[in-house]
Coordinates of C-alpha atoms in Angstrom, one line a residue:
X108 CA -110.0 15.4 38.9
X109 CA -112.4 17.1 36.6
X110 CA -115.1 20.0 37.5
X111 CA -117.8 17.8 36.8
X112 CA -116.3 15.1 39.1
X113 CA -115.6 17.5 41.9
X114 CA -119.1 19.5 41.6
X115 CA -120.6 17.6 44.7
X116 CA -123.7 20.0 44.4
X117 CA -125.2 20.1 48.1
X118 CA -128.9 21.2 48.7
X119 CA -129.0 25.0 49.5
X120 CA -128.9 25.6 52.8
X121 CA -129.0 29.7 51.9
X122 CA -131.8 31.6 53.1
X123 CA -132.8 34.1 50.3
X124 CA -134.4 37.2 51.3
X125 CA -137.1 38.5 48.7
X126 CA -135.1 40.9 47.4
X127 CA -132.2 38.8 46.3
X128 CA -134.8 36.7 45.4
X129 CA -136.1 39.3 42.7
X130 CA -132.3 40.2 42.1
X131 CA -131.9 36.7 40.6
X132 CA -134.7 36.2 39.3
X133 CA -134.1 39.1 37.4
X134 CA -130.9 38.7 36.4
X135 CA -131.6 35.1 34.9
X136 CA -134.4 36.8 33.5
X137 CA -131.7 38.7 31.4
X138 CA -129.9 35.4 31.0
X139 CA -133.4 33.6 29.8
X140 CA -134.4 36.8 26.8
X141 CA -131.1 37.0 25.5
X142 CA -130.6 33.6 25.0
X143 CA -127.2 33.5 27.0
X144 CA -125.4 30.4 28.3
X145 CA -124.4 32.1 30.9
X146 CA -123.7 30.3 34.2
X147 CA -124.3 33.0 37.0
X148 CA -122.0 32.3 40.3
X149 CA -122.1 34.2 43.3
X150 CA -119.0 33.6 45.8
X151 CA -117.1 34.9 48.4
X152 CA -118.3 36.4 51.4
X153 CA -122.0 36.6 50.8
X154 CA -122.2 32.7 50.3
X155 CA -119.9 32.4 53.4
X156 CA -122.2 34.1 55.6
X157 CA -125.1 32.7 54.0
X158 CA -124.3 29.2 55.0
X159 CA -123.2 30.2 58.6
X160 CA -126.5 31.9 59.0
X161 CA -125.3 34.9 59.9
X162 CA -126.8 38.8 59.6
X163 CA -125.1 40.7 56.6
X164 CA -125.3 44.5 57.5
X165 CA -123.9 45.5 54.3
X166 CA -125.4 43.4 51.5
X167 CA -122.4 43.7 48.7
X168 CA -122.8 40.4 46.1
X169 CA -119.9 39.4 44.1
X170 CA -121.0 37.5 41.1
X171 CA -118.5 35.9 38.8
X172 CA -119.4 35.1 34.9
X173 CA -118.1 32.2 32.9
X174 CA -118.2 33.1 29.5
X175 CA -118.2 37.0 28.9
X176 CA -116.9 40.3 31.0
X177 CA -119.0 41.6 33.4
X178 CA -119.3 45.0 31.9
X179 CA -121.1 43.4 28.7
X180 CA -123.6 41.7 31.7
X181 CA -124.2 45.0 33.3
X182 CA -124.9 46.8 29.9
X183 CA -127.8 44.0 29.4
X184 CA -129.0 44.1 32.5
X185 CA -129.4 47.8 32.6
X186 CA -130.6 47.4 29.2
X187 CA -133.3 45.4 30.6
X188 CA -134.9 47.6 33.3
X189 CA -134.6 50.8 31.5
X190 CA -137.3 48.8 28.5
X191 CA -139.2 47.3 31.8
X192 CA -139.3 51.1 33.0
X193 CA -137.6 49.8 36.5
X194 CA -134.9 52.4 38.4
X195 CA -131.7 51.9 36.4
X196 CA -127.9 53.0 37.5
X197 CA -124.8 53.6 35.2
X198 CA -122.2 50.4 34.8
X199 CA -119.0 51.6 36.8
X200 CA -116.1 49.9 35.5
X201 CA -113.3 49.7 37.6
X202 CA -109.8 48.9 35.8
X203 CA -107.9 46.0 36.1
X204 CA -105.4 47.4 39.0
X205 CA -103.1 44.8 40.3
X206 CA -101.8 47.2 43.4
X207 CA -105.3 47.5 44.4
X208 CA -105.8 44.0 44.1
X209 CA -108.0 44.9 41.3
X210 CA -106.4 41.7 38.9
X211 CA -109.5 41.9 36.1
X212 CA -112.0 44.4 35.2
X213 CA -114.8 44.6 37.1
X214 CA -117.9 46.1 36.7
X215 CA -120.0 47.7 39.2
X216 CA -123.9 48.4 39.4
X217 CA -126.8 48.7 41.5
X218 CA -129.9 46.7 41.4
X219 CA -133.2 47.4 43.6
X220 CA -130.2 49.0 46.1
X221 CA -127.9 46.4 46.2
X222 CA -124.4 46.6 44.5
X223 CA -123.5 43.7 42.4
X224 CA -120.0 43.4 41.4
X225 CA -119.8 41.2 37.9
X226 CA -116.0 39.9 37.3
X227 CA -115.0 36.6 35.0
X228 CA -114.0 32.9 37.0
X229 CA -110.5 33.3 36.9
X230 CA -107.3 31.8 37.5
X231 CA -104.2 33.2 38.9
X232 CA -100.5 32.4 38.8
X233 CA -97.8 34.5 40.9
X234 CA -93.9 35.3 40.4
X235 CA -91.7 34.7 43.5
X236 CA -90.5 38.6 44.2
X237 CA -94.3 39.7 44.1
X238 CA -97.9 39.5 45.2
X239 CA -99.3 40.6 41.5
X240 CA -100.6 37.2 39.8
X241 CA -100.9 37.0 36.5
X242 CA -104.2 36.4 35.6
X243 CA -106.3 34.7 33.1
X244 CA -109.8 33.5 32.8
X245 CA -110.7 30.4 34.5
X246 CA -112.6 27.5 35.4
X247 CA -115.2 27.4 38.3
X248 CA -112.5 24.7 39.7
X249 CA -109.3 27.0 39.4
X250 CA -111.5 29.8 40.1
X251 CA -112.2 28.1 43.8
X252 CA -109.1 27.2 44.4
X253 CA -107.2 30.3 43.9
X254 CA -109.5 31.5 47.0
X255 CA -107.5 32.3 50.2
X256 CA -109.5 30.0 52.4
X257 CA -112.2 27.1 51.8
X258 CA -114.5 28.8 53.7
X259 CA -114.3 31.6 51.1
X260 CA -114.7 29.5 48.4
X261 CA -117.7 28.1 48.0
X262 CA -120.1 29.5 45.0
X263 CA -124.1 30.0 45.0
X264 CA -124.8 29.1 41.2
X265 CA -127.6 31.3 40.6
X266 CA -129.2 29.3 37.3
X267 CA -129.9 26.3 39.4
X268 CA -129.9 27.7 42.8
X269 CA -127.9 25.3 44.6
X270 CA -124.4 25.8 46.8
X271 CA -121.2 24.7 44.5
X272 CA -117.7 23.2 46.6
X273 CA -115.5 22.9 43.5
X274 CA -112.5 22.3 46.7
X275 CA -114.2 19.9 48.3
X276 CA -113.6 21.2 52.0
X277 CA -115.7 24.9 51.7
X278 CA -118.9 23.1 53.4
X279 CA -116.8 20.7 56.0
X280 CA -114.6 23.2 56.9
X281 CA -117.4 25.7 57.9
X282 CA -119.3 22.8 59.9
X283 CA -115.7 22.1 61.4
X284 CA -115.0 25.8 62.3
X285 CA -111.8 25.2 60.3
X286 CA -109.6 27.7 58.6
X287 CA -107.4 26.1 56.2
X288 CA -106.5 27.0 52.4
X289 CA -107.7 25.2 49.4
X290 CA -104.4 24.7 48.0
X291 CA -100.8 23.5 50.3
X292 CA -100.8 26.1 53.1
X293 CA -97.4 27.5 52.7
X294 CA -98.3 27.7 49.0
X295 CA -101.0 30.1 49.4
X296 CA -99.2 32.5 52.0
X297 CA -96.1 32.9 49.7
X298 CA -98.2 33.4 46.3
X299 CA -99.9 36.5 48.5
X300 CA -98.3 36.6 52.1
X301 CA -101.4 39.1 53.5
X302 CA -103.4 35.8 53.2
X303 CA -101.5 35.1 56.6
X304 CA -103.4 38.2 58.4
X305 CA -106.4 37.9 56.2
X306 CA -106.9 34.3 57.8
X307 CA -106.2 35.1 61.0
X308 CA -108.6 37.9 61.0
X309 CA -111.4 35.1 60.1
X310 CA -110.2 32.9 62.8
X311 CA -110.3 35.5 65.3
X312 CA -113.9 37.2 63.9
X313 CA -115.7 33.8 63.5
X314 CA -114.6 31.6 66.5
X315 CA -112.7 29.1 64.2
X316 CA -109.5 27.1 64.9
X317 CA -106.8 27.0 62.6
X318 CA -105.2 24.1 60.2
X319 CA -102.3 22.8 61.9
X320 CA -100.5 22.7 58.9
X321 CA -101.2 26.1 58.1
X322 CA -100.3 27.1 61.8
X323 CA -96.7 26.0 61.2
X324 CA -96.8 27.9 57.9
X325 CA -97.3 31.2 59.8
X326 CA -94.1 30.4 61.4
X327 CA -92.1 30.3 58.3
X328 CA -89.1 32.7 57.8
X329 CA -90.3 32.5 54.0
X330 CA -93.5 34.1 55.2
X331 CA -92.6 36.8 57.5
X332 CA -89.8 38.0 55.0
X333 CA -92.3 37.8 52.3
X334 CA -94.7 39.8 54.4
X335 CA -92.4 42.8 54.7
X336 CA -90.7 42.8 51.2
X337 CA -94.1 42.0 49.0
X338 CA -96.9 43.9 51.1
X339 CA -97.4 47.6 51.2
X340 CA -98.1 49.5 54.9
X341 CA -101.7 50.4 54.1
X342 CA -102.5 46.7 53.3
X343 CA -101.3 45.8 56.3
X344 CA -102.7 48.5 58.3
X345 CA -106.2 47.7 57.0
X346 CA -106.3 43.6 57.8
X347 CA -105.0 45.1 61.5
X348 CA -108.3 47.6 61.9
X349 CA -110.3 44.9 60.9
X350 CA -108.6 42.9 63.7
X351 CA -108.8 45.8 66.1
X352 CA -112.5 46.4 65.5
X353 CA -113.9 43.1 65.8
X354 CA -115.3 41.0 68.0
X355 CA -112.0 39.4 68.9
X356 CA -109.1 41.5 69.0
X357 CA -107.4 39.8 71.5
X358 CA -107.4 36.3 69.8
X359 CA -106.4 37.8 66.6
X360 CA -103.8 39.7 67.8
X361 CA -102.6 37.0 70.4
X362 CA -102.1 34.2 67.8
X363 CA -100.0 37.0 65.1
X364 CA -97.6 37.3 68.4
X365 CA -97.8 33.3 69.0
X366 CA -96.5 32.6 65.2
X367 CA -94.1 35.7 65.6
X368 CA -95.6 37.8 63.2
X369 CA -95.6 41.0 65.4
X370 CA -92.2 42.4 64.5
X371 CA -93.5 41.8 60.8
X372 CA -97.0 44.0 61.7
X373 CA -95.5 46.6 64.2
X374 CA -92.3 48.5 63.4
X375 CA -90.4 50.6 66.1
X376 CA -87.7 53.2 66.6
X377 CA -84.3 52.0 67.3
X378 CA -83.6 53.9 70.1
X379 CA -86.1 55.4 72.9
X380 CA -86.4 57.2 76.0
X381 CA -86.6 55.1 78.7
X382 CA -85.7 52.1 76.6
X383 CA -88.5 50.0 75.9
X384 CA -88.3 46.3 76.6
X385 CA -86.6 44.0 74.3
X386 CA -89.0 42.9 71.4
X387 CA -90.2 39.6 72.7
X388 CA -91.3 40.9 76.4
X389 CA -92.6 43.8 74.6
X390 CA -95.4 41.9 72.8
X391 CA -96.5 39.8 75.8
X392 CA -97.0 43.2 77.7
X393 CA -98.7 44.3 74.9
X394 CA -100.9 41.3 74.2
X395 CA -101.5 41.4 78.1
X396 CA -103.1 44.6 77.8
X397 CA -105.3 44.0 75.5
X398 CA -106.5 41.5 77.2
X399 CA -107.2 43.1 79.8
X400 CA -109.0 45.6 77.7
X401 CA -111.4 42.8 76.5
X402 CA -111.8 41.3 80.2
X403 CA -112.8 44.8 81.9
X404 CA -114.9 45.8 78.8
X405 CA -116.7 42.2 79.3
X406 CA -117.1 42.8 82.9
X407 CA -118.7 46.6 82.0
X408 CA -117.1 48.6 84.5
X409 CA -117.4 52.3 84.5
X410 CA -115.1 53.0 81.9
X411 CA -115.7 55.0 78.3
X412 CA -118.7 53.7 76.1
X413 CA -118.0 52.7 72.3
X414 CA -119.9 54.9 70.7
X415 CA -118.8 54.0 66.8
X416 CA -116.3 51.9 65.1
X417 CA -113.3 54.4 65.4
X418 CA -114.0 55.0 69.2
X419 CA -113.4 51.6 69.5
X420 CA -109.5 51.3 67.3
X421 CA -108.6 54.7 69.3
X422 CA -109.5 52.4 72.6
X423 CA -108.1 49.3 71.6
X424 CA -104.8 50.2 70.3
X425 CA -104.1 52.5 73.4
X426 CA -104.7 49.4 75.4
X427 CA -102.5 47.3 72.9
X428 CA -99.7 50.1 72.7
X429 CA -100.1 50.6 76.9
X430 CA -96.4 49.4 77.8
X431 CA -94.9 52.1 75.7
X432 CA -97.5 54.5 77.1
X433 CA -94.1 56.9 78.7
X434 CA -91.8 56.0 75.6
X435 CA -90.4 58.7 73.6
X436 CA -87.3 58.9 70.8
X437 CA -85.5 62.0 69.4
X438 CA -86.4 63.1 65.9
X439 CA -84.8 66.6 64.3
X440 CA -84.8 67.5 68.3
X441 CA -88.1 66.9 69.7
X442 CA -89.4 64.1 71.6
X443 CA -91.9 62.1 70.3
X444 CA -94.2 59.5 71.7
X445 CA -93.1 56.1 70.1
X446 CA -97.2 55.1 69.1
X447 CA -96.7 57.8 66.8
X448 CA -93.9 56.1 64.8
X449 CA -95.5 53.3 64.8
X450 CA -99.2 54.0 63.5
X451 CA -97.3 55.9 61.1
X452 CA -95.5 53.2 59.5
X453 CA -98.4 51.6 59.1
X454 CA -100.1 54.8 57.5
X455 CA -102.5 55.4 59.8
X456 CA -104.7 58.2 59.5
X457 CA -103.4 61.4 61.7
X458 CA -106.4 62.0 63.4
X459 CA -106.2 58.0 65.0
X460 CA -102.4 58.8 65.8
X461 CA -102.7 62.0 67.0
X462 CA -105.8 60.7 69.7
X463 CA -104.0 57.5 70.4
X464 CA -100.6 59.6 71.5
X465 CA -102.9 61.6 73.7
X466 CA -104.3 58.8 75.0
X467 CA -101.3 57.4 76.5
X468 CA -99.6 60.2 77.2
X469 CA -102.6 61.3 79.6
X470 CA -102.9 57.3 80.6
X471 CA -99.5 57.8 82.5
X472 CA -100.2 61.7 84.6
X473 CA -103.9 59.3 85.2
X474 CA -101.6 56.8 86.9
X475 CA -100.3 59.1 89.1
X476 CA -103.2 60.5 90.2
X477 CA -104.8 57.3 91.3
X478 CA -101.3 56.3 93.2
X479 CA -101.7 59.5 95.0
X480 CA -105.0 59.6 96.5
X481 CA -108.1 58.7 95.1
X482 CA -110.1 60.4 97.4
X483 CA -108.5 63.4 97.8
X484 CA -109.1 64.9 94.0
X485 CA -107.4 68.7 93.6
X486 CA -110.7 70.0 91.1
X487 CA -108.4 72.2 88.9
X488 CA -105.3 69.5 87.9
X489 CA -108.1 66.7 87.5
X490 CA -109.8 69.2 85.4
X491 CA -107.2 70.1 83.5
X492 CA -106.0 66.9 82.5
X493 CA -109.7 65.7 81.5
X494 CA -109.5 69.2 79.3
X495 CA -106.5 68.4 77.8
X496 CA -107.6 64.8 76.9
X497 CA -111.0 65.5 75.9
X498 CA -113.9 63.0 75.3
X499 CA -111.4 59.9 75.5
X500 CA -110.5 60.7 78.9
X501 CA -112.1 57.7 80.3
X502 CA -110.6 55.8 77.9
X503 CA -107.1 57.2 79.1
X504 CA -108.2 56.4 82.4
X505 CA -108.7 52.7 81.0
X506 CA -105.4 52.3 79.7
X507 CA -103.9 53.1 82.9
X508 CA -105.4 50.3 84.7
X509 CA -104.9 47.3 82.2
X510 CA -101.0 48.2 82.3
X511 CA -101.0 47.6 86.1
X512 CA -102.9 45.1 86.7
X513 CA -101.6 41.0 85.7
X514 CA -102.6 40.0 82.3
X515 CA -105.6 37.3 82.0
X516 CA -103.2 34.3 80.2
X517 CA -104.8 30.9 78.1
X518 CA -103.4 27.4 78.6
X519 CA -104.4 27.2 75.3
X520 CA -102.9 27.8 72.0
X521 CA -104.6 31.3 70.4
X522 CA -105.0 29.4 67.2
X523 CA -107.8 26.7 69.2
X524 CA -111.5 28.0 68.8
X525 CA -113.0 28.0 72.7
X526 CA -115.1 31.2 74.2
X527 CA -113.1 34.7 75.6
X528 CA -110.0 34.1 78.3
X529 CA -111.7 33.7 82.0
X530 CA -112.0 36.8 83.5
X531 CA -110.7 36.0 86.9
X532 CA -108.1 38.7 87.8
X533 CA -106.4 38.0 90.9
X534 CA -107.3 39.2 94.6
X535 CA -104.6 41.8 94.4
X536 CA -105.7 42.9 90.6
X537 CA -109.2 43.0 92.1
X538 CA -108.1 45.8 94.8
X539 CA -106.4 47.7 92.2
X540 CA -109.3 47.4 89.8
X541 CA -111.3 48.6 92.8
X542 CA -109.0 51.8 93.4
X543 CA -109.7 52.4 89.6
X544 CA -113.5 52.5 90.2
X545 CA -113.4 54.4 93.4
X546 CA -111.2 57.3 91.6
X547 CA -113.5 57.3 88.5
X548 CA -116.7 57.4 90.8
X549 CA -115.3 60.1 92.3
X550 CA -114.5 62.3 89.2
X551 CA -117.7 61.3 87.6
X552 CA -119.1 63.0 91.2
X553 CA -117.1 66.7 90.1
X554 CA -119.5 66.9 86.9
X555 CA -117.2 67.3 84.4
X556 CA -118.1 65.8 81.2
X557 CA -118.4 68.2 78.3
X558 CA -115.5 70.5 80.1
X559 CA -112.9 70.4 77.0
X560 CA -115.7 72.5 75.2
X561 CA -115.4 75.0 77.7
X562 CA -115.6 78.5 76.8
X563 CA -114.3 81.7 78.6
X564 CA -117.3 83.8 80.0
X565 CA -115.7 87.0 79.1
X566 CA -114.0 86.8 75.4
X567 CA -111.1 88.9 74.6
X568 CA -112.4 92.1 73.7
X569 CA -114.5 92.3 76.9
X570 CA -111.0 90.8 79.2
X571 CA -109.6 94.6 77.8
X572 CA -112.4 96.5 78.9
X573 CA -112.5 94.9 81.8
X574 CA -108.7 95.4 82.7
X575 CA -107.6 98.6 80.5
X576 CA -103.8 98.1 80.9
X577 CA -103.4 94.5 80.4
X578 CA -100.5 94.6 77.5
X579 CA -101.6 93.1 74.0
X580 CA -99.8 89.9 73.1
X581 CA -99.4 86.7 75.6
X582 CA -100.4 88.5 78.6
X583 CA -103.6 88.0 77.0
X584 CA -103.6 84.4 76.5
X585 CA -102.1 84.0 80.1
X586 CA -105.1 85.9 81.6
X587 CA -108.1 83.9 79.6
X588 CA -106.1 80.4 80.6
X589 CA -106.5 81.7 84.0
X590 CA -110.2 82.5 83.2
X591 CA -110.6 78.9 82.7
X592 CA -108.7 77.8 85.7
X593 CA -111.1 80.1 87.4
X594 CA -114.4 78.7 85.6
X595 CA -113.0 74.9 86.1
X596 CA -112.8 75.5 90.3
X597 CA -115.9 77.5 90.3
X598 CA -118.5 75.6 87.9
X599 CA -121.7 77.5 89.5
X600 CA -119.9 80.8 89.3
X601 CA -121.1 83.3 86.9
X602 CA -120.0 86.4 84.9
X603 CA -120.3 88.9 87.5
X604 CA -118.4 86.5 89.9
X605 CA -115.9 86.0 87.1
X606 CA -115.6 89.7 86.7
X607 CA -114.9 90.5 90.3
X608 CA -112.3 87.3 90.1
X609 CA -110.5 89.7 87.3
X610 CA -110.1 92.6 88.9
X611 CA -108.7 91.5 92.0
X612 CA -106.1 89.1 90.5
X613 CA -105.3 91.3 87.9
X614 CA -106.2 94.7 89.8
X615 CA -102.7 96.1 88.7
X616 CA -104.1 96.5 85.0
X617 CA -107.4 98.3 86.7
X618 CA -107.1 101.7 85.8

């Protein structure tokens, strides 16, 4: 079937703001002087969320060109303003970089504030043994059906201002709420097997259900090996904090352990201490936990505010990694916390591993607090741990509770659309969840937020003067950790207090 025949132009349903309105205007402007016959197409994302009505934060427009390279386009453009004496950028030009997934040039350039990338319609074709394509200019049609997902493929043509579905699903499949791919399912995962994340990630972030058919291809074999051999760590650890971050993390990362993709997404040691359960228990604890996560944060109990986007992955993969919260395995003689091997596989930064160990390592001394007495708090090891732990102490707190408490489960498959899992914990969950708020209540009552920046009252040099004959070296540090022991059980006391503290525990160094 031919472009022309498969065009199906729909009245615009896009909602132009008046600056993308002057951005186009302006750029057919360009089109008009030079006497171009240049068809202007944005697609992607932008028209995606266009035709859901939905807010774009970051305004990013990707417009494809059918009959010359974008960096020829940009040089006119800028051109153009710089003789209409209008704010003019320089063209970035970004290589063709396949490992990027960078497969032409593109060329990069801001207009009135927003960045326009300009690229050519192409058309790609892959090898079986890796995710590069080879790739050549295309049609609008090839163009739209190299896409990952309909949804993602409709065009905006900006010369006549209408909405373009060269697949002939983009515009169903959004009014459906369907994720499916423009080309055979299994197809489209195999030429580039991160389409399988990428996918699910939509599904999860925009309420949609998934294609049967390319359900069962998420369960391929083919897939999952293809996955592990063809994709790099950092690709897959960026479609999984976009997961982890959105609005949905529990769907998303319940339907990847429904069509077995966890083993493929999450690597482990071999061996740990105490064993941790066998692979598929593992992933239902972990899933469980999550979902937990999402329950209690939908029910807004006194638990640790998101204050920003990383707050949020450092909370939500604690939750997620809960079950292996007291794991450890041997490495060149130390014991180290199993979340740590994992985020590192997938190349995590250090700073998210680092505060995600911490987190579950306090989650598990939390635990035992709250199983002793909740109402019988000893101020110093309470503030000591909240020290230790820092600002994400409540969220340590948190991932104590979601691993002892019975996971919220759906009759339903993960890959079906529907509103969050019910949040109906069970009587005895309740109690527990109950104990929980009691013991944070209680700790919230000792006034100890902002402690870990806690500073000694006396610094070093004055410690010496104070007590004459205390030896240099770690008697030092052993005295100002006491300091702070001191200052933690005596907030109101002062330096005079703290002095006279000093010199009678230490009175032997008093000359």
């Amino acid at each position: 079937m031919s472009a022309a025949a498969t065009r199906s132009p729909v009245p615009t349903s896009i909602r132009l703001t008046e600056l993308e309105e002057r951005l186009f205007d302006t750029l057919m402007t360009v089109v008009d002087e030079r006497g171009l016959r240049t068809t202007l197409r944005v697609g992607g994302g932008w028209v995606r969320d266009k035709l859901l009505g939905l807010d774009v934060d970051e305004v990013d427009i990707d417009i494809a060109l059918d009959d010359m390279l974008g960096r020829e386009f940009a040089e006119m453009v800028n051109q153009w303003l710089c003789d209409n004496k209008l704010e003019s950028h320089h063209v970035g030009v970004i290589k063709c970089n396949p490992e990027q997934s960078k497969h032409l040039e593109t060329a990069r350039i801001k207009i009135f504030g927003l960045w326009i990338d300009l690229v050519n319609l192409r058309t790609e074709t892959y090898t079986h043994n890796s995710r590069i394509p080879d790739v050549s200019i295309g049609t609008p049609e090839e163009d739209a059906r190299r896409r990952d997902l309909t949804i993602n493929s409709c065009f905006f043509n900006v010369n006549e201002r209408i909405v373009e579905d060269f697949t002939g699903h983009g515009i169903s499949d959004l009014r459906a709420k369907v994720i499916r791919t423009p080309l055979p399912p299994l197809t489209t995962l195999l030429d580039d097997p991160l389409r399988a994340l990428r996918s699910i990630r939509f599904a999860s972030r925009l309420n949609f259900h998934v294609d049967p058919e390319l359900y069962e291809s998420y369960k391929s074999c083919l897939v999952h090996d293809a996955l592990v051999s063809k994709i790099s760590r950092e690709r897959i650890a960026t479609e999984l904090q976009k997961m982890i971050t959105g609005p949905s993390p529990d769907r998303a990362m319940g339907l990847i352990r429904e069509v077995g993709l966890m083993d493929a997404v999450f690597v482990l040691p071999s061996d740990t201490e105490p064993p941790k359960p066998r692979s598929t228990n593992l992933w239902v604890s972990c899933l469980g936990c999550l979902v937990n996560h999402c329950a209690l944060r939908r029910r807004r109990l006194r638990f640790a505010d998101h204050v920003n986007e990383f707050s949020v992955l450092v909370a939500r993969l604690s939750a997620f990694l809960a079950p292996l919260a007291a794991c450890h395995y041997q490495f060149k003689g130390k014991s180290i916390h199993v979340s740590q091997f994992t985020l590192r596989e997938l190349r995590l930064p250090s700073k998210e591993i680092e505060l995600v160990s911490l987190v579950l390592s306090s989650s598990v001394k939390f635990k035992k607090m709250v199983e002793k007495n909740a109402d019988a708090l000893d101020r110093l090891e309470i503030g000591q741990l909240i020290r230790k732990t820092g600002r994400y102490w409540k969220v340590a707190v948190e991932t104590a509770l979601v691993s002892e408490i019975g996971p919220i489960d759906s009759e339903q498959s993960y890959a079906q659309a529907g509103p969050p899992l019910l949040e109906s914990f069970s009587e005895q969950d309740g109690i527990k969840i109950d104990v929980y708020e009691r013991f944070m209540g209680l700790v919230d009552s000792l006034e100890m937020e902002g402690i870990w920046d806690l500073k000694p009252l006396l610094d070093g040099r004055r410690v010496l003067d104070l007590l004459p004959g205390l030896p240099k070296g770690p008697a030092i540090g052993y005295v100002m950790d006491r300091q702070i022991e001191w200052q933690i059980v005596n907030p109101s006391g002062g330096e005079d207090d703290c002095k006279r503290w000093l010199t009678h525990e230490f009175r032997s160094y008093v000359k």
